[in-house]
XYZ file of C-alpha atoms in Angstrom:
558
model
C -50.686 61.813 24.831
C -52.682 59.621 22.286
C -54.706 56.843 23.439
C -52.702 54.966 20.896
C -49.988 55.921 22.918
C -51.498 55.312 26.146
C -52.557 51.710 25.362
C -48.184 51.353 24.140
C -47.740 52.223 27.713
C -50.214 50.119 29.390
C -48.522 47.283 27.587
C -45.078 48.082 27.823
C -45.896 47.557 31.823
C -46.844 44.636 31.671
C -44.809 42.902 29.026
C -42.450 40.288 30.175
C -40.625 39.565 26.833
C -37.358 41.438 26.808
C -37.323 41.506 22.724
C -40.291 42.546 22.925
C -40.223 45.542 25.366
C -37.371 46.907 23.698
C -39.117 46.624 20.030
C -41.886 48.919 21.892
C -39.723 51.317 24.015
C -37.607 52.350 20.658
C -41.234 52.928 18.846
C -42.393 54.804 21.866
C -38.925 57.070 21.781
C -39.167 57.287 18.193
C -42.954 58.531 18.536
C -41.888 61.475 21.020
C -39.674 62.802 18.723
C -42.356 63.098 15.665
C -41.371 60.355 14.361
C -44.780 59.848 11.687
C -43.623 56.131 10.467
C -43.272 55.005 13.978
C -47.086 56.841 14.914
C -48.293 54.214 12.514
C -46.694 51.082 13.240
C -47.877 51.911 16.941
C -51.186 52.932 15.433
C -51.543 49.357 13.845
C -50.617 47.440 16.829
C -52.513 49.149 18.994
C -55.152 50.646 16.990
C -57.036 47.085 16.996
C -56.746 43.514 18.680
C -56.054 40.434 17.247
C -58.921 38.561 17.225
C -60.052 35.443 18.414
C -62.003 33.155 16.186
C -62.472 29.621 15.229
C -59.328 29.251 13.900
C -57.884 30.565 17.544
C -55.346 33.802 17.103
C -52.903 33.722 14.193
C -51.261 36.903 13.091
C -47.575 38.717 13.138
C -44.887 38.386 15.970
C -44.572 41.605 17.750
C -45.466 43.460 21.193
C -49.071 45.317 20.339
C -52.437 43.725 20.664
C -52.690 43.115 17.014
C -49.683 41.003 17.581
C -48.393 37.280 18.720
C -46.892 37.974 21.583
C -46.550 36.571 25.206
C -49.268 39.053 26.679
C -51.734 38.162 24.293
C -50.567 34.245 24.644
C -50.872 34.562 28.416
C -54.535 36.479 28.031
C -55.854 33.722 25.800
C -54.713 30.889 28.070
C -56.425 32.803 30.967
C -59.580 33.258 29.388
C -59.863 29.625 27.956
C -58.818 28.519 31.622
C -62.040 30.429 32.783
C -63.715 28.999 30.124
C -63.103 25.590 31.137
C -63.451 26.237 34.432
C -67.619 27.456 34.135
C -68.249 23.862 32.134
C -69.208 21.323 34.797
C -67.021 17.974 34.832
C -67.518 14.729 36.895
C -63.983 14.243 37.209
C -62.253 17.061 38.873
C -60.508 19.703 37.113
C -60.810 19.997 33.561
C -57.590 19.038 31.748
C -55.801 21.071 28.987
C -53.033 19.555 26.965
C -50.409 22.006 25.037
C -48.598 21.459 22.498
C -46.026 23.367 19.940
C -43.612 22.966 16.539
C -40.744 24.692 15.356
C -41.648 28.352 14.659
C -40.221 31.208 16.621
C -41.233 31.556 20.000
C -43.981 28.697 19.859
C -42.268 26.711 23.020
C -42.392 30.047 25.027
C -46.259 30.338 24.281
C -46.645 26.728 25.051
C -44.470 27.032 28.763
C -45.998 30.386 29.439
C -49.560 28.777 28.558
C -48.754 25.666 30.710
C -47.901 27.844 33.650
C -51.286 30.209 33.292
C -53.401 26.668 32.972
C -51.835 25.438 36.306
C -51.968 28.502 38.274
C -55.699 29.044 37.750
C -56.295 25.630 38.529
C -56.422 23.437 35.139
C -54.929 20.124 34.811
C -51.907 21.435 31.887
C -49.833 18.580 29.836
C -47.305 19.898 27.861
C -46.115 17.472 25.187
C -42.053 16.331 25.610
C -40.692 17.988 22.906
C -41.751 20.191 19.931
C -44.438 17.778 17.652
C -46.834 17.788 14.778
C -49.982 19.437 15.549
C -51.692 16.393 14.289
C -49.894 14.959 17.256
C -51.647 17.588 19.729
C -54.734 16.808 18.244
C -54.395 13.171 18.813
C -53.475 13.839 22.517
C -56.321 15.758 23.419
C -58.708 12.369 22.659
C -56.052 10.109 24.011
C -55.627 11.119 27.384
C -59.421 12.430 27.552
C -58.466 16.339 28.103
C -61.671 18.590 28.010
C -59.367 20.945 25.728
C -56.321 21.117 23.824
C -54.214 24.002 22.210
C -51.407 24.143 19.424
C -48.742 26.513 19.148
C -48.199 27.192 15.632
C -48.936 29.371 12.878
C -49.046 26.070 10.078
C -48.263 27.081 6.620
C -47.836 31.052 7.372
C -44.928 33.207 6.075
C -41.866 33.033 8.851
C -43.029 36.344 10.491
C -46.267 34.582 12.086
C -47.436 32.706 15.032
C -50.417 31.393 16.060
C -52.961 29.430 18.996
C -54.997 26.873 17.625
C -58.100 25.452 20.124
C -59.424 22.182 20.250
C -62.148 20.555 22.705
C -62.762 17.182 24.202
C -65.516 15.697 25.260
C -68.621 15.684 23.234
C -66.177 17.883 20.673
C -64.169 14.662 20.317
C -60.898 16.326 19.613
C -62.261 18.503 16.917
C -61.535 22.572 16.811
C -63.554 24.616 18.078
C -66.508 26.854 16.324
C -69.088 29.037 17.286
C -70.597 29.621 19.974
C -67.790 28.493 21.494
C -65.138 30.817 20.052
C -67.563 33.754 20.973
C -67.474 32.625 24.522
C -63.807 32.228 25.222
C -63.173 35.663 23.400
C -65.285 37.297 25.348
C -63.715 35.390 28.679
C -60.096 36.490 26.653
C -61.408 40.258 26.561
C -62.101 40.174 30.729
C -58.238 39.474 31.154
C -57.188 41.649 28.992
C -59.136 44.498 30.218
C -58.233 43.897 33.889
C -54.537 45.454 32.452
C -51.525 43.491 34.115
C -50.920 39.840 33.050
C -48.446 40.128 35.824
C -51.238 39.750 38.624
C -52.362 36.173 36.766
C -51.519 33.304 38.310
C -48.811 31.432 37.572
C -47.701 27.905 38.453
C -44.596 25.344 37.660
C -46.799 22.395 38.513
C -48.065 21.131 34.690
C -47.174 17.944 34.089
C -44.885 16.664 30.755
C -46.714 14.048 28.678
C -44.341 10.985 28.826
C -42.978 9.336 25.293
C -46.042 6.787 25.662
C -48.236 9.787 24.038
C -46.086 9.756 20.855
C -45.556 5.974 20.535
C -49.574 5.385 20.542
C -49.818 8.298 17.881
C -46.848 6.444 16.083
C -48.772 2.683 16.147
C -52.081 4.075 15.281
C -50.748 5.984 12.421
C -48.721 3.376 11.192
C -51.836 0.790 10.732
C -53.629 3.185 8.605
C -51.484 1.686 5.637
C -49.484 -1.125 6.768
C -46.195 -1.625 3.638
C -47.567 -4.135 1.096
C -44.755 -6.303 -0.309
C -45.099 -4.160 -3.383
C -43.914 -1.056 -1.548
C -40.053 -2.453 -1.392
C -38.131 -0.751 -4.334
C -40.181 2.482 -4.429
C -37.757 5.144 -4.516
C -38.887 8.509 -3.069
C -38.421 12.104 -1.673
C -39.515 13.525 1.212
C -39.056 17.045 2.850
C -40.792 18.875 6.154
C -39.991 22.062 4.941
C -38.242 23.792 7.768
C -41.045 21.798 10.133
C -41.503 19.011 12.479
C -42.730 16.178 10.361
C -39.479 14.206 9.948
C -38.844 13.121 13.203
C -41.925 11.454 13.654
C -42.719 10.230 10.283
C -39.237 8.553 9.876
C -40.619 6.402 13.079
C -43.572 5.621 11.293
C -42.344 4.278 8.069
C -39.917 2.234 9.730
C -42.711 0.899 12.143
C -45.221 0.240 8.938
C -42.372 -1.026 6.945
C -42.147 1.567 4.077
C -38.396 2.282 2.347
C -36.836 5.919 4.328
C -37.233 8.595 1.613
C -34.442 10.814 0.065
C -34.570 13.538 2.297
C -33.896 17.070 1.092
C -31.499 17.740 3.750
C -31.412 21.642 3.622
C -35.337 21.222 4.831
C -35.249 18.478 7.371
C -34.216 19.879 10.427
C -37.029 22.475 12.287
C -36.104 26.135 11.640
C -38.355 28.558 12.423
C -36.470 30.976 9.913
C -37.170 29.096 7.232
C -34.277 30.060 5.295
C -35.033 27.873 1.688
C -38.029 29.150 1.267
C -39.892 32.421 0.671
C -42.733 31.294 2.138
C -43.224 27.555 3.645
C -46.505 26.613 2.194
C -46.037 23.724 -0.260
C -48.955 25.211 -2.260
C -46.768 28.560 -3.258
C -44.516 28.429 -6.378
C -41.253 28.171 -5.508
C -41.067 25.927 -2.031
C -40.670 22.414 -3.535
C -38.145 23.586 -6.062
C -35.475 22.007 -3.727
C -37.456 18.427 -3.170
C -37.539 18.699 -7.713
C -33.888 18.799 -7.432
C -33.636 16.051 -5.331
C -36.064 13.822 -7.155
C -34.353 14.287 -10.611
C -30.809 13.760 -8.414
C -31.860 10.322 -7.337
C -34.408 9.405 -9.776
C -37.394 9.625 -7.495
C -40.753 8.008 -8.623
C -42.963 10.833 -6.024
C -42.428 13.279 -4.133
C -44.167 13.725 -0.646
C -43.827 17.070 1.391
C -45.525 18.025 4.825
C -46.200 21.981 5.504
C -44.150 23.018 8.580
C -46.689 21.582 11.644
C -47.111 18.494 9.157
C -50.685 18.693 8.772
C -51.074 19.322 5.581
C -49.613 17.055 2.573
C -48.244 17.776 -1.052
C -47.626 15.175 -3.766
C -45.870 15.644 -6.852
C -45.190 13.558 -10.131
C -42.802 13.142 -12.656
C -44.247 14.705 -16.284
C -42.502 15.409 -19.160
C -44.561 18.325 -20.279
C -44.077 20.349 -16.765
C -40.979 22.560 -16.568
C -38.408 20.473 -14.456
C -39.978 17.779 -15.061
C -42.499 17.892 -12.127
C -45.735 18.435 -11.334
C -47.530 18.884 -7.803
C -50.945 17.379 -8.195
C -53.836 19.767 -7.063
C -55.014 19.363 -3.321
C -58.412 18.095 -5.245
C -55.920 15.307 -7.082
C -54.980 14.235 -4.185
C -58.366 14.202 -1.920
C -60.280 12.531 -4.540
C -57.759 9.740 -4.415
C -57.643 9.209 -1.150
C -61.406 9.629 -0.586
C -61.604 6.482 -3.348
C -58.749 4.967 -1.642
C -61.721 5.187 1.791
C -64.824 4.885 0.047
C -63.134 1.418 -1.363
C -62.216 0.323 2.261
C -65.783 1.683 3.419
C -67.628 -1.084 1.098
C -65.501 -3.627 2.028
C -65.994 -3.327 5.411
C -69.905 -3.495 4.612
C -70.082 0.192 5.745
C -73.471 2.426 3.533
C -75.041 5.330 3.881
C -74.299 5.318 7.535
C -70.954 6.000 6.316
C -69.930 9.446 4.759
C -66.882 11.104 2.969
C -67.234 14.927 3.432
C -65.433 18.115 1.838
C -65.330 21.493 2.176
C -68.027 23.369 -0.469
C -65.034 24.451 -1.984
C -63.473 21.259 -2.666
C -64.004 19.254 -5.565
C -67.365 17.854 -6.297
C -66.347 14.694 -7.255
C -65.812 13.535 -4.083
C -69.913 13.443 -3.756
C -69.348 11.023 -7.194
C -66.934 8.810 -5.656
C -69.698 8.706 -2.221
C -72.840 7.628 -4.353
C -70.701 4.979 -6.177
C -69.942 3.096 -3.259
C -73.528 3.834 -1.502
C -71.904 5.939 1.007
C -73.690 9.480 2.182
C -71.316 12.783 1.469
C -71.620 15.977 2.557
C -70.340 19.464 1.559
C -69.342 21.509 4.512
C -67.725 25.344 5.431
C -64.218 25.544 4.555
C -62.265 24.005 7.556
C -61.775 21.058 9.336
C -63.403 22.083 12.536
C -66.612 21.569 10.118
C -65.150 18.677 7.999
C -64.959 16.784 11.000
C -68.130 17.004 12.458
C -69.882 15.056 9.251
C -72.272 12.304 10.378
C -70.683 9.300 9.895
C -67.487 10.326 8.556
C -65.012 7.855 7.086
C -62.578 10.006 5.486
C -62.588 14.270 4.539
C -60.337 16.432 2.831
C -60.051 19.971 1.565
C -58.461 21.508 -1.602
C -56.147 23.467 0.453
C -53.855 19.794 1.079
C -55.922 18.907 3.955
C -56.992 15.149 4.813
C -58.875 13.491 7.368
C -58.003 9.374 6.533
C -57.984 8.267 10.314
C -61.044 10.144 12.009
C -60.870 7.594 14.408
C -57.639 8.328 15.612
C -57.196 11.947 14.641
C -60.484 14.603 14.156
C -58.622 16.780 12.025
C -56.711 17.265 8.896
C -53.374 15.171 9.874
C -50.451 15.268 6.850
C -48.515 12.513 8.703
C -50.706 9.624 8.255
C -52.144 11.126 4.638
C -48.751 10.216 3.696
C -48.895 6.872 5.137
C -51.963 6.307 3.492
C -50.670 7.832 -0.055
C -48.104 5.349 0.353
C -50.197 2.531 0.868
C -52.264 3.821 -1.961
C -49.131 4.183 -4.422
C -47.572 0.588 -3.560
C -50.945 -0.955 -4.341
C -50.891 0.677 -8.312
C -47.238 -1.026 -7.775
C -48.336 -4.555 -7.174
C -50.507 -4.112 -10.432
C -47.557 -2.468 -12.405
C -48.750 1.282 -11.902
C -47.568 4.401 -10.353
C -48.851 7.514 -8.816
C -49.340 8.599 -12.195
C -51.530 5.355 -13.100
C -53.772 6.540 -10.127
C -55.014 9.655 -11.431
C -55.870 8.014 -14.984
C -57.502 4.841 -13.111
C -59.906 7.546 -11.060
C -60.750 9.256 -14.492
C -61.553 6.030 -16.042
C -64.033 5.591 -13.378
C -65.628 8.334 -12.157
C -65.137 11.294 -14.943
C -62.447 14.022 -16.376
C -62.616 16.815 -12.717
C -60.591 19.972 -13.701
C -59.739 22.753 -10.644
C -57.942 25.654 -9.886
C -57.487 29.127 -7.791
C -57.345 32.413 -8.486
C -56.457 34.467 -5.625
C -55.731 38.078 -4.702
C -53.806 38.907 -1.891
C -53.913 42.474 -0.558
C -52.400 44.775 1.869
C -55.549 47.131 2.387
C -58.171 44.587 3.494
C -61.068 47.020 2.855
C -60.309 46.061 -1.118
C -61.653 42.416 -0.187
C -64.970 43.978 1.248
C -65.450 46.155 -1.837
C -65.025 43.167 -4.095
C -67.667 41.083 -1.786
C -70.011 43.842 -1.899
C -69.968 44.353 -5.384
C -70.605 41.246 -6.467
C -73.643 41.066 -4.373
C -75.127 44.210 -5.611
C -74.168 43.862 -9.134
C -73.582 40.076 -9.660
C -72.331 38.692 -12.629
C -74.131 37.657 -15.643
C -71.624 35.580 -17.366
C -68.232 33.803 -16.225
C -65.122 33.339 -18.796
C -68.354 33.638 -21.303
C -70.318 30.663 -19.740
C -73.852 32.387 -18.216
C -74.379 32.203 -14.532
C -77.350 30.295 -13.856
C -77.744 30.775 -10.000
C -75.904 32.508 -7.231
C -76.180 30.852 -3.113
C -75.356 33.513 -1.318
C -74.188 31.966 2.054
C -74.717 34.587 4.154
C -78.372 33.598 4.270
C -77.614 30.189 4.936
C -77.793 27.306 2.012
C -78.490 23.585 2.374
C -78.194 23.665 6.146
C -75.042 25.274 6.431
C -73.939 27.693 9.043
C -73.714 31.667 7.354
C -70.650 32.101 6.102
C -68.949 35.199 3.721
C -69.120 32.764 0.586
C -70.850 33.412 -3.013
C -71.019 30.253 -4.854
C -71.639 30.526 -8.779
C -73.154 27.570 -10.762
C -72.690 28.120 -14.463
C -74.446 26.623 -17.415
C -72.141 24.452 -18.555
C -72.064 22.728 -15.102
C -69.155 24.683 -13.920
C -68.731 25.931 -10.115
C -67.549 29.433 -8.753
C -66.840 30.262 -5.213
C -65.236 33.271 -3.793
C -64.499 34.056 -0.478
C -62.065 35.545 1.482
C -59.345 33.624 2.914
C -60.001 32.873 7.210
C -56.053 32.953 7.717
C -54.828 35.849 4.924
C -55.450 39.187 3.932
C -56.697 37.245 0.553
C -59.680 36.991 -1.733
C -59.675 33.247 -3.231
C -61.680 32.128 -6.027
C -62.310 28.863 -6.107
C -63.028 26.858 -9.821
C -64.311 23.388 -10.586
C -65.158 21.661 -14.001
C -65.965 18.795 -16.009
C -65.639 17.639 -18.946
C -65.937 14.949 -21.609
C -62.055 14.661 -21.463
C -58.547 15.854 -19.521
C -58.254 18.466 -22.483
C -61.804 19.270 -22.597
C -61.592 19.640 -18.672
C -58.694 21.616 -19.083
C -60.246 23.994 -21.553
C -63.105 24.825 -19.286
C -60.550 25.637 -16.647
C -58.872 28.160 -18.786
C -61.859 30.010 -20.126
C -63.577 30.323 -16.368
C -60.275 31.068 -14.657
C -59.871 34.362 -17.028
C -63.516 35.241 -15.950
C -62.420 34.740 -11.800
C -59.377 37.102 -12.747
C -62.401 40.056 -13.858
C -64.371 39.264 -10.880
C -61.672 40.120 -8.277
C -60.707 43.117 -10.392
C -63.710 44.911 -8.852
C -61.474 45.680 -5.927
C-alpha cells in the first residue's frame, strides 16, 4: 500500500460527508484494481494540502486534502478556534462570527464551523440566512467579534469553495495577513495531524445573528449615496450573477430612494450551479452577455453587476463602436471614478494629507493624480484588500480587479453592494448636470489626463510553467517592451518603497509606461498587468496596443 493510499484511508475514516466518502471509496476500489487514472486523481488530492494563506483556503470541492471539503472546513475552524483562544481578551471568550452565500456546500461549512467554534469554547454567530460577504465583514466590527470567517469561493468557476478570515480588534474587520496566517496554519496543521476530526468537539450552542445585523448593514450602506432628485427616471440593469447580492441590494435602493433596476431574471436568484454562465466572474468574456440583452431590451442607460458574494462590482456603457453595443468599463474606469467621486467629498469635508486614497501597485496610477489634486496622501499597496485597507488614513481604495473600498468606516474591505450605491449616486449627479455615465469618464479625462490599462494573462494547468516564466525574467530580464526600452525593474521580492516581499516584477518603461507581472493569489494564472498615458484617448490607446503585444512575449517564456 502507497502512502498516497494510506493517507485515502486515513481520511475516508474520518470523513463525515456521505458524497464525499463515496467519491473516495469508488477511487480507492478503482485504485485496487490498477486503475492508473484513478492513482492520480488520488495522487493529487492527497499528494499535497491545500494551503492556508492570507486569502484563507480556496480551492476545488472534493474529499482529499487538496480539496474543500468538510474535514478540511472542520480542521481550519479548529485551529483558528485555538488560535483565538492563546490571544488574551478582557471580555471572556473571544467571539467568532460566520457567515456564507450561495455556492455549493458553503452553509454546511458555515454550520459545521459554528458547531467546532462552540464546542471548543468560542463565542460562534452564524448570520440568519445566506448574505454578501461584505455583509460578514461588516458583522465582525459591528458586534465587536475578535474574528470573523466567510464561506465562499467569490468570483471562482462553479467547482470551488473557499474560507475567507477576518480579525477584530486592533485588525478592525480587515483580513488577515502575515504573521497571522502563518500562525493559524500552523495551529490548522496540529488538528489535522492528530487524524480524526471525529474526536473534535462539537456543540449546537452558537447563537443566530438576529435581522438587526442586516438592517444596520442596510442603513449604513444606504447613506453612502443617499438618491438625489436627479436619480428618478434613470433606467437601469442589474444582475447578481447566480449570487446573493439582490436580496439585499433591492432593500437598499428602496431605503436610499434609487428606481429598482431591470433585473436579468435568469441570474437573480442564488444558484450555486451557475447555469448562465461559464464562469461567474463579471471580468470573463461572456458572463454579462445576458445583462447586454437586457439593457438593449429595455433601453437601459448602465448596467451594474455584482460577482456572486457581491463584493466586487462591474459597470458597463452603451457605445456604438463595441459589438452589441456595450462596453464594460475597466476595473481602473471605474476606481478612478469613484476615488474622484471620494477625494471630492474628502476636500469638502476639510479632510488633507491626513486623508488618503490607496490602490493596489497594480492598479492604475492615476489614482495617486486624483490624491495630490485634492491635497490628500495616496499610497500604492500589495495586491489585496487585506493591504488596501490598512492605508493610513484611508478614505476610499480600490483595485483593478472590480474591487472598492467607498465606506471604510463601515466596511474594511472591498464591498460591491455599496460601490453600487455610490456609482449610483455618482451617475445621478452627471444627471442633474445633463450627463451620463459616459459624461463621467470624459469629465475625469478633462481633468486629470488620458489613463489607458489592460491585462494579459496566462492561465495554466502545470503551475511549474508560472515559476519558469518568473525565473526567467529575473535572470534574463527584458530589454525592451512592445519596442519601448525598459528603464528599471523593482523586483519585490527584496522589498520596494516599504512594501512587504511579494512575487511581483514591476517594469517602468521610457515612455512612462508601467509593467507588472505576477502570478495570480487565487488561480493557477500568470497576470500581466499594463498602464499608460498619453496625450489623448487614441494616443493612450496606441500605447496600450504596442506594450500589450510585448506582455504577450514575456509570458511566452513559459
Amino acid at each position: 500500500m502507497t502512502d498516497i493510499t494510506r493517507a485515502a484511508r486515513r481520511w475516508l475514516a474520518q470523513d463525515p460527508d456521505p458524497v464525499t466518502r463515496a467519491e473516495l471509496e469508488e477511487l480507492l476500489a478503482r485504485e485496487a484494481e490498477g486503475d492508473e487514472a484513478a492513482s492520480a486523481d488520488l495522487a493529487d488530492r492527497f499528494g499535497a494540502r491545500l494551503a492556508f494563506g492570507t486569502a484563507g483556503l480556496r480551492g476545488r470541492l472534493g474529499a482529499g486534502s487538496n480539496r474543500m471539503n468538510r474535514v478540511l472546513v472542520m480542521q481550519a475552524a479548529a485551529g483558528l478556534a485555538a488560535f483565538l483562544l492563546e490571544r488574551p481578551g478582557p471580555d471572556g471568550p473571544p467571539t467568532v462570527v460566520i457567515g456564507y452565500d450561495g455556492r455549493r456546500n458553503s452553509d454546511v461549512f458555515a454550520r459545521d464551523s459554528a458547531e467546532v467554534f462552540a464546542g471548543a469554547g468560542v463565542r460562534a454567530i452564524l448570520l440568519p440566512r445566506l448574505l454578501p460577504t461584505p455583509v460578514l465583514a461588516f458583522a465582525v466590527r459591528h458586534l465587536g467579534a475578535d474574528a470573523g470567517v466567510m464561506v465562499t469561493a467569490s468570483h471562482n468557476p462553479p467547482a470551488d469553495n473557499g474560507y475567507k478570515v477576518y480579525l477584530g480588534g486592533p485588525d478592525d474587520g480587515a483580513q488577515i495577513v502575515p504573521p497571522v496566517d502563518a500562525e493559524i496554519a500552523a495551529h490548522i496543521q496540529q488538528v489535522a495531524d492528530a487524524g480524526d476530526v471525529g474526536s473534535l468537539p462539537r456543540s449546537s450552542d452558537y447563537e443566530v445573528a438576529g435581522e438587526d445585523v442586516v438592517e444596520a448593514y442596510i442603513d449604513a450602506t444606504a447613506a453612502v449615496a443617499p438618491a438625489p432628485a436627479a436619480a428618478d427616471g434613470m433606467t437601469w440593469v442589474y444582475t447578481a450573477m447566480h449570487g446573493v447580492g439582490w436580496e439585499t441590494l433591492s432593500r437598499i435602493l428602496e431605503r436610499a430612494g434609487y428606481p429598482a433596476p431591470a433585473l436579468v431574471t435568469a441570474q437573480t436568484q442564488p444558484d450555486g450551479t451557475f447555469p448562465t454562465v461559464a464562469f461567474p466572474n463579471p471580468e470573463e468574456p461572456g458572463a454579462m452577455d445576458l445583462a447586454f440583452e437586457t439593457a438593449r431590451e429595455v433601453g437601459a442607460d448602465f448596467i451594474l453587476a455584482n460577482d456572486p458574494d457581491a463584493d466586487r462590482l462591474a459597470v458597463a456603457v452603451p457605445d456604438a463602436d463595441a459589438p452589441g453595443g456595450w462596453r464594460k468599463l475597466t476595473g481602473n474606469e471605474i476606481g478612478l471614478l469613484l476615488g474622484w467621486r471620494a477625494a471630492k467629498r474628502a476636500a469638502d469635508a476639510g479632510l488633507g494629507a491626513e486623508a488618503s486614497l490607496a490602490c493596489s501597485l497594480v492598479s492604475s496610477p492615476g489614482l495617486a493624480v486624483v490624491a495630490e489634486r485634492y491635497g490628500l496622501s495616496s499610497y500604492a499597496t500589495l495586491t489585496g484588500f487585506k493591504w488596501i485597507s490598512r492605508a493610513p488614513g484611508i478614505v476610499y481604495g480600490f483595485e483593478e480587479a472590480l474591487g472598492y473600498l467607498v465606506n471604510p468606516e463601515t466596511v474594511r474591505d472591498k464591498d460591491g453592494i455599496s460601490a453600487a450605491i455610490a456609482m449610483l449616486g455618482l451617475i445621478a449627479e452627471a444627471r442633474a448636470s445633463g450627463g451620463d455615465a459616459n459624461s463621467l469618464l470624459a469629465r475625469f479625462q478633462d481633468e486629470f489626463g488620458f489613463f489607458d490599462s489592460g491585462q494579459v494573462a496566462l492561465r495554466v494547468e502545470d503551475v511549474s510553467i508560472i515559476g519558469r516564466i518568473m525565473a526567467s525574467l529575473r535572470s534574463s530580464p527584458p530589454q525592451a517592451v512592445g519596442g519601448v526600452a525598459v528603464e528599471r525593474i523593482d523586483d519585490l521580492l527584496d522589498g520596494v518603497d516599504g512594501l512587504p516581499p511579494g512575487d511581483v516584477l514591476r517594469l517602468w518603461l521610457a515612455d512612462g509606461s508601467r509593467v507588472i507581472v505576477r502570478p495570480s493569489g487565487t488561480e493557477p494564472k500568470v497576470k500581466v498587468y499594463l498602464d499608460v498615458r498619453g496625450e489623448s484617448a487614441a494616443d493612450a490607446r496606441a500605447r496600450l496596443v504596442a506594450v500589450e503585444a510585448g506582455a504577450r512575449e514575456l509570458l511566452a517564456r513559459g
